[in-house]
Amino acid sequence: MSEHVLGMTYEEMTVGRVVKTARRTVTETDLINFITLAGFTEPLFWDATHAASAGYTGRLLPAALVYALAEGLVLQTNMLHGTGMAFMGMCLDVKAPVYVGDTISCEVEITESRPSSKPGRGVVTSRNVVCNQRGEEVLVYTPVRLIRGRGEPAS
């Protein structure tokens, strides 16, 4: 018999609660796959010499890739598994470059959790801080999500 994993309800996502993700090292393959898939044909990402001429010291990642990897790490915690209903928006701030070979992790702090206008659901805002292997902040984003409440059936 398999065990059913269910993420946190909005009521469990109390202000001040912190969830830390696993870490992930970014590879050259990650970079090439992402920029090819998404069409990020900017020389900054394709051409190491061009990136170096702009002052970068390695194979630079687009912030969109860093964000996507961080969201993947958040989802791997299962905190949203079966309870996340909608991504409603976010603010994103790039703090420092991320390079191929860097290892990133994300710390999620709940900053707001309230009932939505529809019963059985809540709106949760978090501050997600992505750090590299040296503990330096590289990206901070604040997603707003619609989350199931207690008693709201998950599919």
PDB file of C-alpha atoms in Angstrom:
ATOM      1  CA  MET A   1       0.000   0.000   0.000  1.00  0.00           C
ATOM      2  CA  SER A   2       1.455   3.391  -0.994  1.00  0.00           C
ATOM      3  CA  GLU A   3       1.471   6.323   1.375  1.00  0.00           C
ATOM      4  CA  HIS A   4      -0.338   9.481   0.247  1.00  0.00           C
ATOM      5  CA  VAL A   5       1.793  12.620   0.600  1.00  0.00           C
ATOM      6  CA  LEU A   6      -0.114  15.811   1.325  1.00  0.00           C
ATOM      7  CA  GLY A   7       1.471  19.226   1.629  1.00  0.00           C
ATOM      8  CA  MET A   8       0.658  21.893   4.170  1.00  0.00           C
ATOM      9  CA  THR A   9      -2.687  23.635   4.270  1.00  0.00           C
ATOM     10  CA  TYR A  10      -2.688  27.415   4.420  1.00  0.00           C
ATOM     11  CA  GLU A  11      -3.579  27.162   8.118  1.00  0.00           C
ATOM     12  CA  GLU A  12      -0.336  25.220   8.670  1.00  0.00           C
ATOM     13  CA  MET A  13       1.625  27.869   6.797  1.00  0.00           C
ATOM     14  CA  THR A  14       1.834  30.238   9.745  1.00  0.00           C
ATOM     15  CA  VAL A  15       3.688  33.536   9.589  1.00  0.00           C
ATOM     16  CA  GLY A  16       7.319  32.998  10.549  1.00  0.00           C
ATOM     17  CA  ARG A  17       7.396  29.313   9.605  1.00  0.00           C
ATOM     18  CA  VAL A  18      10.609  28.424   7.745  1.00  0.00           C
ATOM     19  CA  VAL A  19      11.218  25.506   5.382  1.00  0.00           C
ATOM     20  CA  LYS A  20      14.696  24.791   4.044  1.00  0.00           C
ATOM     21  CA  THR A  21      15.198  22.890   0.804  1.00  0.00           C
ATOM     22  CA  ALA A  22      17.851  20.438  -0.258  1.00  0.00           C
ATOM     23  CA  ARG A  23      20.842  21.737  -2.226  1.00  0.00           C
ATOM     24  CA  ARG A  24      21.491  21.323  -5.944  1.00  0.00           C
ATOM     25  CA  THR A  25      24.644  21.854  -7.994  1.00  0.00           C
ATOM     26  CA  VAL A  26      23.983  23.482 -11.374  1.00  0.00           C
ATOM     27  CA  THR A  27      25.623  21.799 -14.380  1.00  0.00           C
ATOM     28  CA  GLU A  28      26.606  22.905 -17.871  1.00  0.00           C
ATOM     29  CA  THR A  29      23.900  20.541 -19.145  1.00  0.00           C
ATOM     30  CA  ASP A  30      21.291  22.387 -17.039  1.00  0.00           C
ATOM     31  CA  LEU A  31      22.393  25.683 -18.591  1.00  0.00           C
ATOM     32  CA  ILE A  32      22.429  24.443 -22.202  1.00  0.00           C
ATOM     33  CA  ASN A  33      19.110  22.622 -21.889  1.00  0.00           C
ATOM     34  CA  PHE A  34      17.407  25.668 -20.374  1.00  0.00           C
ATOM     35  CA  ILE A  35      18.735  28.313 -22.754  1.00  0.00           C
ATOM     36  CA  THR A  36      17.961  26.080 -25.738  1.00  0.00           C
ATOM     37  CA  LEU A  37      14.452  25.204 -24.544  1.00  0.00           C
ATOM     38  CA  ALA A  38      13.515  28.741 -23.520  1.00  0.00           C
ATOM     39  CA  GLY A  39      15.260  30.527 -26.412  1.00  0.00           C
ATOM     40  CA  PHE A  40      17.666  32.521 -24.236  1.00  0.00           C
ATOM     41  CA  THR A  41      20.019  33.210 -27.158  1.00  0.00           C
ATOM     42  CA  GLU A  42      21.725  36.122 -25.409  1.00  0.00           C
ATOM     43  CA  PRO A  43      25.539  35.904 -25.872  1.00  0.00           C
ATOM     44  CA  LEU A  44      25.912  36.395 -22.109  1.00  0.00           C
ATOM     45  CA  PHE A  45      24.773  32.776 -21.694  1.00  0.00           C
ATOM     46  CA  TRP A  46      26.143  31.206 -24.900  1.00  0.00           C
ATOM     47  CA  ASP A  47      29.548  32.849 -25.170  1.00  0.00           C
ATOM     48  CA  ALA A  48      31.991  32.575 -22.249  1.00  0.00           C
ATOM     49  CA  THR A  49      34.304  35.191 -23.779  1.00  0.00           C
ATOM     50  CA  HIS A  50      31.449  37.685 -24.102  1.00  0.00           C
ATOM     51  CA  ALA A  51      30.414  37.030 -20.487  1.00  0.00           C
ATOM     52  CA  ALA A  52      34.013  37.533 -19.356  1.00  0.00           C
ATOM     53  CA  SER A  53      34.134  40.880 -21.210  1.00  0.00           C
ATOM     54  CA  ALA A  54      31.187  41.960 -19.049  1.00  0.00           C
ATOM     55  CA  GLY A  55      33.091  41.040 -15.885  1.00  0.00           C
ATOM     56  CA  TYR A  56      31.653  37.586 -15.183  1.00  0.00           C
ATOM     57  CA  THR A  57      34.041  34.902 -13.979  1.00  0.00           C
ATOM     58  CA  GLY A  58      32.323  31.769 -15.251  1.00  0.00           C
ATOM     59  CA  ARG A  59      29.431  30.293 -17.241  1.00  0.00           C
ATOM     60  CA  LEU A  60      26.622  32.606 -16.177  1.00  0.00           C
ATOM     61  CA  LEU A  61      23.075  31.330 -15.577  1.00  0.00           C
ATOM     62  CA  PRO A  62      19.959  33.331 -16.479  1.00  0.00           C
ATOM     63  CA  ALA A  63      18.066  34.402 -13.358  1.00  0.00           C
ATOM     64  CA  ALA A  64      15.015  32.643 -14.832  1.00  0.00           C
ATOM     65  CA  LEU A  65      16.889  29.336 -14.585  1.00  0.00           C
ATOM     66  CA  VAL A  66      17.961  30.036 -11.005  1.00  0.00           C
ATOM     67  CA  TYR A  67      14.339  30.819 -10.128  1.00  0.00           C
ATOM     68  CA  ALA A  68      13.084  27.655 -11.877  1.00  0.00           C
ATOM     69  CA  LEU A  69      15.622  25.478 -10.051  1.00  0.00           C
ATOM     70  CA  ALA A  70      14.708  27.087  -6.722  1.00  0.00           C
ATOM     71  CA  GLU A  71      11.001  26.433  -7.343  1.00  0.00           C
ATOM     72  CA  GLY A  72      11.869  22.819  -8.121  1.00  0.00           C
ATOM     73  CA  LEU A  73      13.706  22.557  -4.805  1.00  0.00           C
ATOM     74  CA  VAL A  74      10.675  24.037  -3.016  1.00  0.00           C
ATOM     75  CA  LEU A  75       8.349  21.544  -4.701  1.00  0.00           C
ATOM     76  CA  GLN A  76      10.661  18.678  -3.721  1.00  0.00           C
ATOM     77  CA  THR A  77      10.019  19.504  -0.043  1.00  0.00           C
ATOM     78  CA  ASN A  78       6.396  18.391  -0.684  1.00  0.00           C
ATOM     79  CA  MET A  79       5.131  21.424   1.239  1.00  0.00           C
ATOM     80  CA  LEU A  80       2.779  22.233  -1.688  1.00  0.00           C
ATOM     81  CA  HIS A  81       2.044  18.659  -2.769  1.00  0.00           C
ATOM     82  CA  GLY A  82      -1.701  18.392  -3.338  1.00  0.00           C
ATOM     83  CA  THR A  83      -2.410  21.641  -1.501  1.00  0.00           C
ATOM     84  CA  GLY A  84      -1.052  24.193  -3.976  1.00  0.00           C
ATOM     85  CA  MET A  85      -3.916  25.453  -6.135  1.00  0.00           C
ATOM     86  CA  ALA A  86      -2.559  28.475  -8.033  1.00  0.00           C
ATOM     87  CA  PHE A  87       0.508  30.642  -8.433  1.00  0.00           C
ATOM     88  CA  MET A  88      -0.861  34.194  -8.244  1.00  0.00           C
ATOM     89  CA  GLY A  89       2.230  36.341  -8.744  1.00  0.00           C
ATOM     90  CA  MET A  90       5.586  37.352  -7.313  1.00  0.00           C
ATOM     91  CA  CYS A  91       8.327  39.939  -7.039  1.00  0.00           C
ATOM     92  CA  LEU A  92      11.864  38.809  -7.886  1.00  0.00           C
ATOM     93  CA  ASP A  93      15.174  40.451  -7.017  1.00  0.00           C
ATOM     94  CA  VAL A  94      18.497  39.248  -8.414  1.00  0.00           C
ATOM     95  CA  LYS A  95      21.255  39.758  -5.830  1.00  0.00           C
ATOM     96  CA  ALA A  96      24.343  38.110  -7.361  1.00  0.00           C
ATOM     97  CA  PRO A  97      25.367  36.011 -10.364  1.00  0.00           C
ATOM     98  CA  VAL A  98      25.083  32.224 -10.333  1.00  0.00           C
ATOM     99  CA  TYR A  99      27.538  30.151 -12.345  1.00  0.00           C
ATOM    100  CA  VAL A 100      27.729  26.585 -13.617  1.00  0.00           C
ATOM    101  CA  GLY A 101      29.171  24.575 -10.733  1.00  0.00           C
ATOM    102  CA  ASP A 102      27.494  26.637  -8.019  1.00  0.00           C
ATOM    103  CA  THR A 103      25.333  24.802  -5.502  1.00  0.00           C
ATOM    104  CA  ILE A 104      22.068  26.516  -4.579  1.00  0.00           C
ATOM    105  CA  SER A 105      19.441  26.010  -1.905  1.00  0.00           C
ATOM    106  CA  CYS A 106      16.347  27.923  -0.905  1.00  0.00           C
ATOM    107  CA  GLU A 107      14.897  28.999   2.426  1.00  0.00           C
ATOM    108  CA  VAL A 108      11.151  29.677   2.432  1.00  0.00           C
ATOM    109  CA  GLU A 109       9.737  31.936   5.148  1.00  0.00           C
ATOM    110  CA  ILE A 110       5.976  32.426   5.343  1.00  0.00           C
ATOM    111  CA  THR A 111       5.287  36.167   5.587  1.00  0.00           C
ATOM    112  CA  GLU A 112       1.490  36.208   5.206  1.00  0.00           C
ATOM    113  CA  SER A 113      -1.262  33.591   5.398  1.00  0.00           C
ATOM    114  CA  ARG A 114      -4.938  34.502   5.275  1.00  0.00           C
ATOM    115  CA  PRO A 115      -8.243  33.023   4.168  1.00  0.00           C
ATOM    116  CA  SER A 116      -9.200  33.727   0.552  1.00  0.00           C
ATOM    117  CA  SER A 117     -12.548  35.112  -0.556  1.00  0.00           C
ATOM    118  CA  LYS A 118     -13.671  31.541  -1.299  1.00  0.00           C
ATOM    119  CA  PRO A 119     -14.083  29.268   1.744  1.00  0.00           C
ATOM    120  CA  GLY A 120     -11.651  26.409   2.273  1.00  0.00           C
ATOM    121  CA  ARG A 121      -8.693  28.191   0.693  1.00  0.00           C
ATOM    122  CA  GLY A 122      -6.049  30.671   1.699  1.00  0.00           C
ATOM    123  CA  VAL A 123      -3.613  33.095   0.152  1.00  0.00           C
ATOM    124  CA  VAL A 124      -0.036  32.550   1.303  1.00  0.00           C
ATOM    125  CA  THR A 125       2.933  34.819   0.652  1.00  0.00           C
ATOM    126  CA  SER A 126       6.489  33.740   1.346  1.00  0.00           C
ATOM    127  CA  ARG A 127       9.956  35.207   1.088  1.00  0.00           C
ATOM    128  CA  ASN A 128      12.148  32.695  -0.717  1.00  0.00           C
ATOM    129  CA  VAL A 129      15.872  33.315  -0.388  1.00  0.00           C
ATOM    130  CA  VAL A 130      18.177  31.416  -2.747  1.00  0.00           C
ATOM    131  CA  CYS A 131      21.791  31.109  -1.571  1.00  0.00           C
ATOM    132  CA  ASN A 132      24.919  29.691  -3.144  1.00  0.00           C
ATOM    133  CA  GLN A 133      27.387  27.286  -1.540  1.00  0.00           C
ATOM    134  CA  ARG A 134      29.058  30.175   0.311  1.00  0.00           C
ATOM    135  CA  GLY A 135      25.764  31.225   1.918  1.00  0.00           C
ATOM    136  CA  GLU A 136      25.540  34.355  -0.247  1.00  0.00           C
ATOM    137  CA  GLU A 137      22.068  35.483  -1.319  1.00  0.00           C
ATOM    138  CA  VAL A 138      21.811  35.237  -5.096  1.00  0.00           C
ATOM    139  CA  LEU A 139      18.064  35.611  -5.674  1.00  0.00           C
ATOM    140  CA  VAL A 140      15.083  36.578  -3.512  1.00  0.00           C
ATOM    141  CA  TYR A 141      11.506  36.113  -4.641  1.00  0.00           C
ATOM    142  CA  THR A 142       8.154  36.515  -2.934  1.00  0.00           C
ATOM    143  CA  PRO A 143       5.537  34.200  -4.426  1.00  0.00           C
ATOM    144  CA  VAL A 144       1.848  34.555  -3.641  1.00  0.00           C
ATOM    145  CA  ARG A 145      -0.031  31.262  -3.849  1.00  0.00           C
ATOM    146  CA  LEU A 146      -3.557  29.973  -3.430  1.00  0.00           C
ATOM    147  CA  ILE A 147      -3.383  27.025  -1.004  1.00  0.00           C
ATOM    148  CA  ARG A 148      -6.021  24.514   0.073  1.00  0.00           C
ATOM    149  CA  GLY A 149      -7.350  24.801   3.600  1.00  0.00           C
ATOM    150  CA  ARG A 150      -8.280  22.079   6.054  1.00  0.00           C
ATOM    151  CA  GLY A 151     -11.250  20.136   4.786  1.00  0.00           C
ATOM    152  CA  GLU A 152     -10.813  21.232   1.152  1.00  0.00           C
ATOM    153  CA  PRO A 153     -10.558  17.935  -0.729  1.00  0.00           C
ATOM    154  CA  ALA A 154      -7.355  17.323  -2.667  1.00  0.00           C
ATOM    155  CA  SER A 155      -7.535  15.523  -5.952  1.00  0.00           C
TER     156      SER A 155
END
